Each structure stands twice: as C-alpha cells, then as structure tokens.
Coordinates of C-alpha atoms and ligand atoms in Angstrom, one line a residue:
X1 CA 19.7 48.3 -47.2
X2 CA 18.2 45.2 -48.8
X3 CA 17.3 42.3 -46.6
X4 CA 17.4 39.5 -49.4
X5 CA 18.6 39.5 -52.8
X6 CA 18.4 36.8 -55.5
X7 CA 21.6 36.8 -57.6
X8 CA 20.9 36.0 -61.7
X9 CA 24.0 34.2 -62.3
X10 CA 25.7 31.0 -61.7
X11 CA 29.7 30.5 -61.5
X12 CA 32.2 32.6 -59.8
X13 CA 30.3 35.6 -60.0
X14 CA 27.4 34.4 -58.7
X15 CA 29.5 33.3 -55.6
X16 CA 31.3 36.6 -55.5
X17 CA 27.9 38.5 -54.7
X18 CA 26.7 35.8 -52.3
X19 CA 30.0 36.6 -50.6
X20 CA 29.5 40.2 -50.7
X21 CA 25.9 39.6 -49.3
X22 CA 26.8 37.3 -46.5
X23 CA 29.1 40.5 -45.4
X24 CA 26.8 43.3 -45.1
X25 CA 23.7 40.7 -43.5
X26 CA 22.0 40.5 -46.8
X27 CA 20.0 37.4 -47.2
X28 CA 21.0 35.8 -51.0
X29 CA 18.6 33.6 -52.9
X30 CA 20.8 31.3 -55.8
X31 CA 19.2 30.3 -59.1
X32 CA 20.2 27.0 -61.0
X33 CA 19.7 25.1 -63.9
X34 CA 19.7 21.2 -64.4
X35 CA 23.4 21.3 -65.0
X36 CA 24.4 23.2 -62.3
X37 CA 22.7 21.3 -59.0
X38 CA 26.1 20.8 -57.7
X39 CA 27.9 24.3 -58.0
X40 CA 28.4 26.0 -55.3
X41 CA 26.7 28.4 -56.1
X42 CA 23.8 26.8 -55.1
X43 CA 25.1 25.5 -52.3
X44 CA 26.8 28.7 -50.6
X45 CA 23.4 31.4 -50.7
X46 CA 21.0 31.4 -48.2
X47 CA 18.4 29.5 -50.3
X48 CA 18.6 28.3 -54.0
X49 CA 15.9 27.3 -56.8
X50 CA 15.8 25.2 -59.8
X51 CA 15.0 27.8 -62.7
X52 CA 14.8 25.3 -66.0
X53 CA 17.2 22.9 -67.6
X54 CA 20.8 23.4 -68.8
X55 CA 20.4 25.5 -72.1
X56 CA 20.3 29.1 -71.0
X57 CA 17.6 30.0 -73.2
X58 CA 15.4 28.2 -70.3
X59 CA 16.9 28.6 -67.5
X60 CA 19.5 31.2 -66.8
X61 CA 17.8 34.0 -69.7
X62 CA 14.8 33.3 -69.1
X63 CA 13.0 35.9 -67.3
X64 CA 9.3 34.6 -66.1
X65 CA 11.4 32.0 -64.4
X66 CA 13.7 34.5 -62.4
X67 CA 11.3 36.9 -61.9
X68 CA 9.2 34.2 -59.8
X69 CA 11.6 32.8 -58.0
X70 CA 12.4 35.9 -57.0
X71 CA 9.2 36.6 -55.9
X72 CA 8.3 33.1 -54.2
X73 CA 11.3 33.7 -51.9
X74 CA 10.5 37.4 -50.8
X75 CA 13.7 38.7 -52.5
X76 CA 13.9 43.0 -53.0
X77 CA 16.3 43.0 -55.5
X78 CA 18.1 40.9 -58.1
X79 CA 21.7 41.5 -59.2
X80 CA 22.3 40.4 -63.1
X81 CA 26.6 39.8 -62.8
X82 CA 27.6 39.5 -66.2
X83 CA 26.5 38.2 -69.2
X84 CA 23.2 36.4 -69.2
X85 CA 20.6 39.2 -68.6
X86 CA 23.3 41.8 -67.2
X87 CA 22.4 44.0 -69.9
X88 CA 19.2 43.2 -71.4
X89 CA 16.9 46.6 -70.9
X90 CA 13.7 44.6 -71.2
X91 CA 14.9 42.7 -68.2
X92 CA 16.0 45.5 -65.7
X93 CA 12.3 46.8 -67.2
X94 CA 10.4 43.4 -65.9
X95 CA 12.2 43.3 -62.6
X96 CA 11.4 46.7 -62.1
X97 CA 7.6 46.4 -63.2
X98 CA 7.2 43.5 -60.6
X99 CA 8.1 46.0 -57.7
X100 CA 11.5 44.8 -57.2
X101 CA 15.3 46.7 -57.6
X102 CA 17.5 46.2 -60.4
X103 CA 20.9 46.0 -59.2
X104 CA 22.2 48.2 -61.9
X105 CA 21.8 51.2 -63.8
X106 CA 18.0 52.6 -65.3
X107 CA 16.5 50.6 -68.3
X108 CA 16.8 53.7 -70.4
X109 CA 20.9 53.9 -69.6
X110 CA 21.7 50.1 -70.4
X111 CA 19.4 50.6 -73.5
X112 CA 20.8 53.7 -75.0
X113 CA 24.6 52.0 -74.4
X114 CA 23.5 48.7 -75.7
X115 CA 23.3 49.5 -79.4
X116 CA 26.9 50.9 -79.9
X117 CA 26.3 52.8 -82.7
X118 CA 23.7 54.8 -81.0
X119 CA 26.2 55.0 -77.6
X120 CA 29.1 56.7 -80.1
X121 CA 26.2 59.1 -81.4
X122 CA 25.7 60.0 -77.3
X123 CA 29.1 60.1 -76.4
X124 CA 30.3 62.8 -79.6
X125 CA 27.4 64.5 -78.4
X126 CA 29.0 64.8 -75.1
X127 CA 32.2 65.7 -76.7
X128 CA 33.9 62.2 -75.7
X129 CA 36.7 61.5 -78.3
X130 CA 35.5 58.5 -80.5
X131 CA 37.5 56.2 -83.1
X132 CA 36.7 58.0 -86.2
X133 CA 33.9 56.7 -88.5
X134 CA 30.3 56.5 -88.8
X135 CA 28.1 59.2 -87.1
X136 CA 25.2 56.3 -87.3
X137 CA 24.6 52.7 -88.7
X138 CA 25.0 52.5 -92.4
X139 CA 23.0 50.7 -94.8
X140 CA 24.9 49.6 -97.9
X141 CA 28.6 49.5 -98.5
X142 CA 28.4 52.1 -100.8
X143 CA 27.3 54.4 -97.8
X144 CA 30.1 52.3 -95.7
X145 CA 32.6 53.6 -98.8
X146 CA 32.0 57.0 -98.0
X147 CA 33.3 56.8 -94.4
X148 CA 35.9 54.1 -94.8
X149 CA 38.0 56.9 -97.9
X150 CA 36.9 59.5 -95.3
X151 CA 39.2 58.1 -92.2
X152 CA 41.4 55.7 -94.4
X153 CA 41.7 51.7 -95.1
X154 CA 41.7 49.5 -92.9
X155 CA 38.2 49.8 -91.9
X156 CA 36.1 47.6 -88.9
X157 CA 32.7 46.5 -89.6
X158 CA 30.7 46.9 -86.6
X159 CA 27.5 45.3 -85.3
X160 CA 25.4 47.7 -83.4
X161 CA 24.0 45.2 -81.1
X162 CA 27.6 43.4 -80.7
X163 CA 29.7 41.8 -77.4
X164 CA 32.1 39.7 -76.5
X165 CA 34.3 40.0 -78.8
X166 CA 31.7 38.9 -81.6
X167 CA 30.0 40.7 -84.6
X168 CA 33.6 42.4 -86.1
X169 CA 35.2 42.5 -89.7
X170 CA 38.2 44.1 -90.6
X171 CA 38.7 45.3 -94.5
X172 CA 41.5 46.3 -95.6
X173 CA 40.8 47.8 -99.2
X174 CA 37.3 48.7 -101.1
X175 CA 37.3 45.0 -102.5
X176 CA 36.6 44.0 -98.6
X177 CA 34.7 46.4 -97.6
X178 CA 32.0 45.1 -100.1
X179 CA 32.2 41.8 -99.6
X180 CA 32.7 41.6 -96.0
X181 CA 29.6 44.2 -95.9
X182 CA 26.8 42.0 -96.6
X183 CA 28.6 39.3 -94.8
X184 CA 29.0 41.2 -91.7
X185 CA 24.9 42.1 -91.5
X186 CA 24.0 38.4 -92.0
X187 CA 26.2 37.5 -89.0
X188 CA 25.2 40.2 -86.8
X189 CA 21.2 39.3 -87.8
X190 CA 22.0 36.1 -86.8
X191 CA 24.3 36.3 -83.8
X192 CA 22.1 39.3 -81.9
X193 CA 18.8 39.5 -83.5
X194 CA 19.7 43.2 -85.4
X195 CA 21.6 43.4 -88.8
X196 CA 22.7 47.3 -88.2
X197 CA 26.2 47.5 -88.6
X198 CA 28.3 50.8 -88.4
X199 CA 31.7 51.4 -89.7
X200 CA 35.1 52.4 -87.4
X201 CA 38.7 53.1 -88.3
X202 CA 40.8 50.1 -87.7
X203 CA 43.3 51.5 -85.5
X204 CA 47.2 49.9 -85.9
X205 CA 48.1 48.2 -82.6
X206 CA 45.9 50.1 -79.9
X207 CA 45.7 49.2 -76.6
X208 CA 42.4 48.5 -74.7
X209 CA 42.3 50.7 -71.5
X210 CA 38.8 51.1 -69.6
X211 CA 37.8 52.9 -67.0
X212 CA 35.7 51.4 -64.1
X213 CA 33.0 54.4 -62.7
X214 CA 30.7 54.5 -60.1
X215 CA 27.9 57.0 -59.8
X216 CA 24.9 56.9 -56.7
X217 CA 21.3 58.3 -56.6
X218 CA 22.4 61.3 -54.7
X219 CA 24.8 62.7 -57.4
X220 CA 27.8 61.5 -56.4
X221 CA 30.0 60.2 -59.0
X222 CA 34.3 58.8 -59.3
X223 CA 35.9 56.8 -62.0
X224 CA 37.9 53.9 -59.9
X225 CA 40.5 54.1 -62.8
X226 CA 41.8 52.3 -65.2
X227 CA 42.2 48.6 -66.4
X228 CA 44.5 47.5 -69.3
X229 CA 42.9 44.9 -71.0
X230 CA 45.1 44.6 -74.4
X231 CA 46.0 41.0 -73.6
X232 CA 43.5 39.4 -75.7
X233 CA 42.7 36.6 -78.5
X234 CA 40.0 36.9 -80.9
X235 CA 39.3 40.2 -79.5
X236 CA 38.1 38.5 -75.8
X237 CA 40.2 39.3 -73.0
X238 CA 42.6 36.8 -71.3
X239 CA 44.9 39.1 -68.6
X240 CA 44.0 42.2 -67.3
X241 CA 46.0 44.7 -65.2
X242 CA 45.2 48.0 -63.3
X243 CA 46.9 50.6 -63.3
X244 CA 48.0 50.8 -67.5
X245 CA 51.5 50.4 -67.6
X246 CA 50.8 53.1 -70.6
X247 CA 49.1 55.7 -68.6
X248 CA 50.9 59.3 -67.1
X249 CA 48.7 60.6 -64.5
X250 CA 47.9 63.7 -67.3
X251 CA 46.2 61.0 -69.1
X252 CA 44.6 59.2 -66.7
X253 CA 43.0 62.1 -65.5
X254 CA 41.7 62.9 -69.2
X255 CA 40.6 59.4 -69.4
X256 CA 38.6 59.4 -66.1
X257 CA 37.1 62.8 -67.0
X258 CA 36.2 61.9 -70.3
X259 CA 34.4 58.5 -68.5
X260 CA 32.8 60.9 -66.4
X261 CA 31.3 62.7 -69.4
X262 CA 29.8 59.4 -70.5
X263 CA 28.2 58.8 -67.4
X264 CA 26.5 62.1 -67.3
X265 CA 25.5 62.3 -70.7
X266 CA 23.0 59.0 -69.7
X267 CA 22.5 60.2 -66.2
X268 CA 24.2 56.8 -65.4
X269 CA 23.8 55.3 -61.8
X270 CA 25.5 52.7 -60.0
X271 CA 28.7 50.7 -61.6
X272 CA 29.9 50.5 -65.6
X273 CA 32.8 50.8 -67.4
X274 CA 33.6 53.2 -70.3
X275 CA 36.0 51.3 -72.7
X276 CA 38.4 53.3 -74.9
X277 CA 41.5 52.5 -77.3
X278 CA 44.0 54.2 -76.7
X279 CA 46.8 55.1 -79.5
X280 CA 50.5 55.0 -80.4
X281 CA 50.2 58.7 -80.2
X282 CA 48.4 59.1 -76.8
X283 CA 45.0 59.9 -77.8
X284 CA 42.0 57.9 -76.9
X285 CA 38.7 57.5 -78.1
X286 CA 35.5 55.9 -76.4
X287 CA 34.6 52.0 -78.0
X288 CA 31.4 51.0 -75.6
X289 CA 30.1 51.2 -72.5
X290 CA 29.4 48.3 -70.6
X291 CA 26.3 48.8 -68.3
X292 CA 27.4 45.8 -65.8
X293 CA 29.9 44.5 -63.2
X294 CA 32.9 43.4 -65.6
X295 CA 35.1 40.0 -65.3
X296 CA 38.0 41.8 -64.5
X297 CA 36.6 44.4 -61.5
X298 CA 38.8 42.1 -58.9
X299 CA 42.0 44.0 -59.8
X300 CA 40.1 47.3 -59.8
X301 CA 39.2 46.4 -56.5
X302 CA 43.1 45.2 -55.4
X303 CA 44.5 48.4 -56.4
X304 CA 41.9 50.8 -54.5
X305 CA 40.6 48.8 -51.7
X306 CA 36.8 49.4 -52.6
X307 CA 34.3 46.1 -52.8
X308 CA 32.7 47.2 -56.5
X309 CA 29.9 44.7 -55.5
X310 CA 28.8 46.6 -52.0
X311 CA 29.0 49.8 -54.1
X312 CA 26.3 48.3 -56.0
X313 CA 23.9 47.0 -53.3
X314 CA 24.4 50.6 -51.5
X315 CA 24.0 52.2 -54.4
X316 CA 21.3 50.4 -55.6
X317 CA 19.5 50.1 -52.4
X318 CA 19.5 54.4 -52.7
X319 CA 22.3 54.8 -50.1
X320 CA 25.2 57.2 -50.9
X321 CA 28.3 55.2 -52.2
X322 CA 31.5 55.0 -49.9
X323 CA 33.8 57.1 -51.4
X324 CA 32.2 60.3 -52.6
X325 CA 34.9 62.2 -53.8
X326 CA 37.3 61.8 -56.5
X327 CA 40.2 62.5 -54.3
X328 CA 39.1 60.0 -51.8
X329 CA 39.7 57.0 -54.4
X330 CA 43.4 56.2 -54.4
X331 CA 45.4 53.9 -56.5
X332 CA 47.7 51.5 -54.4
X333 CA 49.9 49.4 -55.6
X334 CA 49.7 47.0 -59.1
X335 CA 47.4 44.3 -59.6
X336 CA 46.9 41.5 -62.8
X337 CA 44.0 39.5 -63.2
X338 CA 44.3 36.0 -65.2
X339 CA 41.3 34.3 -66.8
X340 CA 42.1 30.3 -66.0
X341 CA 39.7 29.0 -69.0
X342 CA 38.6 25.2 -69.6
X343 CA 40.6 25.5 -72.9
X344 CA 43.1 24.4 -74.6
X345 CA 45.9 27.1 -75.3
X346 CA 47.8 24.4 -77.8
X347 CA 44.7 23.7 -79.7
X348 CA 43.6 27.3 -80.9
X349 CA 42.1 27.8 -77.2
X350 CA 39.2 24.8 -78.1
X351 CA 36.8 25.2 -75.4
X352 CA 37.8 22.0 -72.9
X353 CA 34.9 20.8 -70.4
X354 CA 34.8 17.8 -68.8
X355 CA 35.7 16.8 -64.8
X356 CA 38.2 18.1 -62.8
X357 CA 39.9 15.6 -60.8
X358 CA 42.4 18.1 -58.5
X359 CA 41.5 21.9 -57.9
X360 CA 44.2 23.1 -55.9
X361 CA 44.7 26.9 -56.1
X362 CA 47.6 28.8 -55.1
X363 CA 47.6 30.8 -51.9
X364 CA 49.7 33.4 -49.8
X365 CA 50.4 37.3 -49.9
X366 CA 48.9 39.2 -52.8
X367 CA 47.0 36.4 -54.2
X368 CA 43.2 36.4 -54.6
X369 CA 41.3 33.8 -56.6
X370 CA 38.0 34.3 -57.3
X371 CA 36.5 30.8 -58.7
X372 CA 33.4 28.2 -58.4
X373 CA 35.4 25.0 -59.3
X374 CA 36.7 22.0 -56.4
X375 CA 37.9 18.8 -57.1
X376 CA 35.8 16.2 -58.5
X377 CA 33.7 19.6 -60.1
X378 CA 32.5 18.7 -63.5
X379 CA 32.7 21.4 -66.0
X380 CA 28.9 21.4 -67.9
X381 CA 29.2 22.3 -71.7
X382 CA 26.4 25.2 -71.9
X383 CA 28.0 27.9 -70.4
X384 CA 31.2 29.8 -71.0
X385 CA 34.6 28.7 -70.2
X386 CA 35.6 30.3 -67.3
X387 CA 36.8 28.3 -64.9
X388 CA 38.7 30.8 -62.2
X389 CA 40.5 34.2 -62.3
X390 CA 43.5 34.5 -60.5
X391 CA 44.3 38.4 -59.5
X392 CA 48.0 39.0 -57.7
X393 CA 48.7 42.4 -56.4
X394 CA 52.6 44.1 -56.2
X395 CA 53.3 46.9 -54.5
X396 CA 55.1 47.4 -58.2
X397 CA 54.5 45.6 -61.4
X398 CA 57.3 43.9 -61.3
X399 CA 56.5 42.8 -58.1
X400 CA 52.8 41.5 -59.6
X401 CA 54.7 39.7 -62.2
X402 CA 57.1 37.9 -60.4
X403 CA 54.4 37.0 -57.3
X404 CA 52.1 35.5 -60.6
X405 CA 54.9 33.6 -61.8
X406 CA 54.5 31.6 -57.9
X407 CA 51.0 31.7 -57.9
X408 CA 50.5 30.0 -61.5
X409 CA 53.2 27.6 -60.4
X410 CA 51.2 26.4 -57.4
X411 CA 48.3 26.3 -59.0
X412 CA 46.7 22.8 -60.2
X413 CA 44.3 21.7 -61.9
X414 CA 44.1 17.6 -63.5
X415 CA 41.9 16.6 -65.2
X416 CA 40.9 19.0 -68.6
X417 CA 43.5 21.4 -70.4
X418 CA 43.4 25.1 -69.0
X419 CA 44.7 28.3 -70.0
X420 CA 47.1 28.0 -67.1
X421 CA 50.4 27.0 -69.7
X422 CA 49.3 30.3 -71.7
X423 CA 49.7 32.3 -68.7
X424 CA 53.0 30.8 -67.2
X425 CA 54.3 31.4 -71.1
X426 CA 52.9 35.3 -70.3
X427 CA 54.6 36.2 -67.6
X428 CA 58.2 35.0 -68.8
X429 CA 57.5 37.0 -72.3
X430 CA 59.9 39.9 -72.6
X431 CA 57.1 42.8 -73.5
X432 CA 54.9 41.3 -71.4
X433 CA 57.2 41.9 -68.7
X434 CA 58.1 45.5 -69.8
X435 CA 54.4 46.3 -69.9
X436 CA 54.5 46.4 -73.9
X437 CA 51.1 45.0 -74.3
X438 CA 48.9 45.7 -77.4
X439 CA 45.6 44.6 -78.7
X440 CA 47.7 41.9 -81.2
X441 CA 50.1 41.1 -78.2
X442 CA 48.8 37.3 -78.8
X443 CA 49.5 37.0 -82.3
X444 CA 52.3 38.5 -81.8
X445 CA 54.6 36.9 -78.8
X446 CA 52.3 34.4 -77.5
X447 CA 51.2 32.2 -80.4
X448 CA 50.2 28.4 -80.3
X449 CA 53.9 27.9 -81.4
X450 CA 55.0 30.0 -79.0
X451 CA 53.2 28.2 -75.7
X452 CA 54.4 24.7 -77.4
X453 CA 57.3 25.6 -77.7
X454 CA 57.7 26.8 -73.8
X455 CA 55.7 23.7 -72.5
X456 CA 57.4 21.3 -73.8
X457 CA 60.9 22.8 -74.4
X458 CA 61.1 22.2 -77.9
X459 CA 61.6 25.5 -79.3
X460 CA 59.4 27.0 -82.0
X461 CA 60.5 27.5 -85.8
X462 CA 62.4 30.5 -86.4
X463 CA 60.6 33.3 -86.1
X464 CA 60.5 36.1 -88.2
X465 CA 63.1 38.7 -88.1
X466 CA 60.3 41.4 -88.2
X467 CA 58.4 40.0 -85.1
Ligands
LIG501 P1 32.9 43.8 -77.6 O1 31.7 44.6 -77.2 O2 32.5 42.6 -78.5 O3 33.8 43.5 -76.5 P2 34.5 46.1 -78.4 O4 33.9 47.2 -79.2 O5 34.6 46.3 -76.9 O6 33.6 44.8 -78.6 O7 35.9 45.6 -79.0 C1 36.6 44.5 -78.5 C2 38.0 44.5 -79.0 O8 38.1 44.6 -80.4 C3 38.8 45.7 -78.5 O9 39.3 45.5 -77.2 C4 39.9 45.8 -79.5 O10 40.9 44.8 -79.4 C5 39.2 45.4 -80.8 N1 38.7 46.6 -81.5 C6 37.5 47.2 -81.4 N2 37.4 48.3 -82.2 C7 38.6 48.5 -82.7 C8 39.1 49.5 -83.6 N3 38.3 50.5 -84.1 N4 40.4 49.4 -84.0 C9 41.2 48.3 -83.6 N5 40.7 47.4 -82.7 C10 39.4 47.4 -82.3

C-alpha cells in the first residue's frame, strides 16, 4: 500500500480521500490555489501546497504544478476526484511518466471513453445495447439527416468530447436538425477544444440509471449496482438514489452484466461508472462511461457497505479489491443523495457564492454529509457550486424519504441561497415520493413556480391539466 498520496482536488472530495487516507495510514499531501488557503482541505491532509492562483487553468488543471508538488513532497500516487484532471488521458499519462501511480484506470481506458462517440463505437462492438444513432461522428447535417429519418425525430446533437451536462441539442424536425447542426459544432469547438459531434435518438422521458463497477489488476471485477440519477435540471444531476426505484432484479442483473461488458471491452481497472438510459419499455442502452470516482458514489457506498475510495488506493496500489466476487456485494437497504448547491432554486438555479455566516448540518441515524463548508466559509466564485451532499439511508425508501424530510429540516445554512428549498419541495412531491422520477422530472413537478409557491405558501398559477 501507498505511504503518501497527494490528492488533485479541492472541496468535499478532496476531504473525502484525505479521510479515506487517514484510515488506512496513508500519508495525504493537499494542493490549493490562492482562493482556497482557508478550506479545509488544506487544512485536514498531512501537508498542503500552494499550486497557482484561483482560475483553474493555473492552479487546479495545471499539470507541471501538480506533478512537482507531488514530487517535492515524496508522494507515490495522486488521486484526480472528479472533474479538474479526473479524466484528462494526457494527465494520468504525465503522472505516470514521472514514476508515480495514477489513482485510476490506464491512459488508454480514460482516452478511448473520453470521446463518446468513439466509446458507443466500443461498446456495440461489445454488444452493449446503445441509444440508436450514429455508428461515428458525422460531418454535415446532411450525413446527420441520414441517421436522424433512420431512428425518427427528435434527434440529440452530441459533442464527442462533451460532460457535464454541456455540448447537447435537441431537434425536433429536419428544419432543426440543420440549423442547430452548425450551431452545435461551434459550441462544442469552443466549450472542449473538438467540433465532432455525433447524432442520438432523443428518447421520450428516460430515466438515467448507472452502474458503479470496480475491477483490480488481478482480474477481479463486480458492478456495485445501480444509481438513479433522473432527478436533474439542464441535464446535471441534483438527487440521486441507489437502488432504482425502476429496477426488477432481472434487470439489474442485465444492467450490471452489460456494465461488465464495458469494462472488459477496455480492459478497465479500478473504479467507473457505465451510464445508461433506461426506457418506458424496459430496455436500456449505454450513454458514457465515466472513467472517475462520481459525485454521487456516497449512496453507492450506504447501500453496500464498501468505501469506493479504499477500493481505489488498494486497487491502484496493485492489491486485490475487497470484495471479489459478484455475490459477495449485497445491496442493503435505500439510500438518496442531495446536491446542496450555492444557487438559487427561485432564480433559475443562478449560481450564488458569497460567505456563509451559519453551517449547521443535520445529524443522527442514517444521515451522512459529506461537505468542505463551516461557518464564516466564504464560497470563492471559480469553481463549481457544490457546496455539500447530504446522503440518508432507509432500510426502505420510504423510510429514506421521510428520514431526508428531518435531515433537510435541520439543516442550516445563512448567509447565500442554496438548493436546500428545492430539495424540501422534492421530497413532499407526490412522484417523487412514489419513485416516479424521469429525466424531465424538473420541468415537470418541480419548477421555479413550483418551489415558490411551496416556500412561500403562495400557491402557483393553475397548472396545466395535462401536467
Ligand atoms: P454528460 O457527459 O454531459 O453528463 P450524458 O451523455 O451523460 O452527458 O447525458 C446527460 C443527460 O442528458 C442524461 O442523463 C439525460 O438526461 C440526457 N440525455 C443524454 N442523451 C439522451 C438521449 N439520447 N435521449 C434523452 N435524453 C438524453
């Protein structure tokens, strides 16, 4: 095992694997920029370096600077958490070319998953189902025309090198299609750097379940199961939950097997996540694979009792994972993760930072929250708006619900708006409670209108019969 790490990150995740480090005796080394001398990040690892100033572009991206501060301080291994680096190829390249581990999987894995359209190519290869539409990227919307009267309007314009919910445009008829076409390759050359796009049938109302896998140097490899992540706005997620209320065990096992396809058709090692949509109808079809710890691996971890963060420093460090077998992984219980954002849910989620005058998190049975933030914390405006995630566990979902509906009561933050009114709304919402979450759940039951309306008891304008 490693005897010192240096962790890539900042925020919550950053102090989740200094927490997993400080478990297992594994020295951790914190990087910061200018904004971010007092997280507690910096202050919780072992030792901590300034890498730049506060845009990420110098400081948390840039790799020279990492790369050296992991060397000055005698580190073996750097984990990525997410975003930032987590999945840049070149990077997992330049750590390992400087003699040290990349907590993650190979270069060559995070590289052929990066470009999307080149990971759908892989996986129907592999004979993983995927949403119907372009074998490739496609270069013109005539080409695009082909394949959008081939599965049917509406149509989603892709961006190979796309994330985060960015680099997406529906069309609905061939009118669309062109001109979002050209549209669509300018903002993907300009958001990632590549103008490929590639074309996918827009599918009515899906839901996003994923499947969280682990695989070791020694040819061990489980899916953890599933997450259901269909809570979302703008296509980023805002509540996850594992298991899917949607899932029979048939499926979930044809889910997990077809994740475990994935992973060896890229001879994938240590964690990812193999995301898929899954249909009115039952059927599912691989969307990405993302080559990093994921936000929402906290209720994973509630509902099956494995630390996803150990299994990477084993893993990674060339020891066998824990559990080996797929038999020994077993699902226990309900879990729901919330993502407690510095935004403001009655203005169009408008990112929010500023100081926080009183943190005070909720506490008790069930309740985990996995956050950087204390009172008098002020929230820098580079980074992204996460503030803390709050994950409940039930022995049944209706047990989750009802022991979130406490936790988000207790919990307190004054000072900036937060997504915390959103989520109190959530959990009283009638399909939320029956599980009847899809990908348009937002637009749909929890609007701007609708969270008004709940906070501050005025209710909203008739609503439309259909909805
Ligand atoms: P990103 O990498 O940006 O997260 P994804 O490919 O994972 O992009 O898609 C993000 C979300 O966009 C999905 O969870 C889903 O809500 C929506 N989406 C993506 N592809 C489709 C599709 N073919 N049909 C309907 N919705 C889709």
């Amino acid at each position: 095992m490693f005897s010192k790490i240096l962790i890539a990150n900042r925020g919550e995740i950053a102090l989740r694997v200094i927490r997993a480090c400080k478990e297992m005796g594994i020295l951790s080394v914190a990087v910061f920029s200018d904004a971010d001398r007092d997280s507690l990040h910096a202050r919780m690892a072992d030792e901590a370096l300034c890498i730049g100033p506060a845009p990420a572009a110098q400081s948390y991206l840039s790799m020279p600077n990492i790369i050296s501060a992991a060397r000055i301080t005698g580190c073996e291994a750097v984990h990525p958490g997410y975003g930032f680096l987590a999945e840049n190829a070149a990077f997992a390249r330049a750590v390992g070319d400087s003699g040290l581990t990349f907590i993650g999987p190979s270069a060559d894995a995070i590289e052929r998953m990066g470009d999307k359209a080149v990971a759908r190519q892989t996986m129907m290869a592999a004979g993983v189902p995927c949403v119907p539409g372009s074998v490739g990227t496609v270069d013109s919307s005539e080409e695009a025309l082909v394949f959008a009267r081939e599965v049917g309007f509406p149509v989603l314009i892709k961006a190979a090198a796309g994330g985060g919910g960015k680099g997406m445009r529906v069309a609905a008829d061939e009118r669309e299609l062109h001109s979002n076409f050209t549209a669509a390759k300018t903002e993907a050359a300009a958001a990632f750097g590549s103008d490929q796009v590639y074309i996918e049938k827009y599918l009515a109302r899906p839901r996003h379940v994923e499947m969280q896998v682990l695989a070791d140097t020694h040819g061990h490899a489980v899916y953890l199961y599933e997450r259901d992540c269909s809570v979302q706005r703008r296509h980023q997620k805002l509540i996850e939950e594992a298991p899917s209320p949607a899932l029979t065990p048939e499926l979930r096992a044809a889910m997990g097997e077809a994740a475990m396809k994935a992973v060896r058709a890229v001879d994938y090692v240590n964690a990812g996540t193999v995301e898929f949509l899954l249909d009115h109808d039952g059927r599912f079809y691989f969307m990405e694979m993302n080559t990093r710890v994921q936000v929402e691996h906290p209720v994973t971890e509630q509902v099956t009792g494995v630390d996803i963060i150990q299994e990477q420093l084993r893993i990674a460090s060339g020891e066998p994972m824990k559990h080996v077998r797929q038999e020994d992984v077993r699902l226990n219980g309900h879990a729901i993760e919330f993502r407690i954002n510095a935004e403001d849910p009655l203005h169009n989620f408008r990112p929010h930072p500023g100081t926080i005058d009183v943190f005070n998190p909720p506490g008790g049975f069930g309740v985990r929250v996995d956050s950087h933030m204390y009172s008098g914390y002020t929230v820098p405006p580079n980074y992204d708006s996460l503030l803390a995630k709050l994950i409940v566990w039930g022995e049944t979902r209706g047990e989750a619900v009802a022991r979130a509906r406490r936790a988000l009561d207790e919990f307190i933050i004054v000072g900036i708006p937060t997504t915390l009114p959103f989520h109190q709304y959530v959990v009283e919402e009638e399909h939320f409670q029956r599980g009847e979450v899809y990908t348009d759940f937002v637009e749909r039951y929890a609007t701007t209108e609708d969270v008004r309306a709940f906070v501050t008891g005025v209710p909203a304008a008739e609503k439309e019969a259909s909805t």
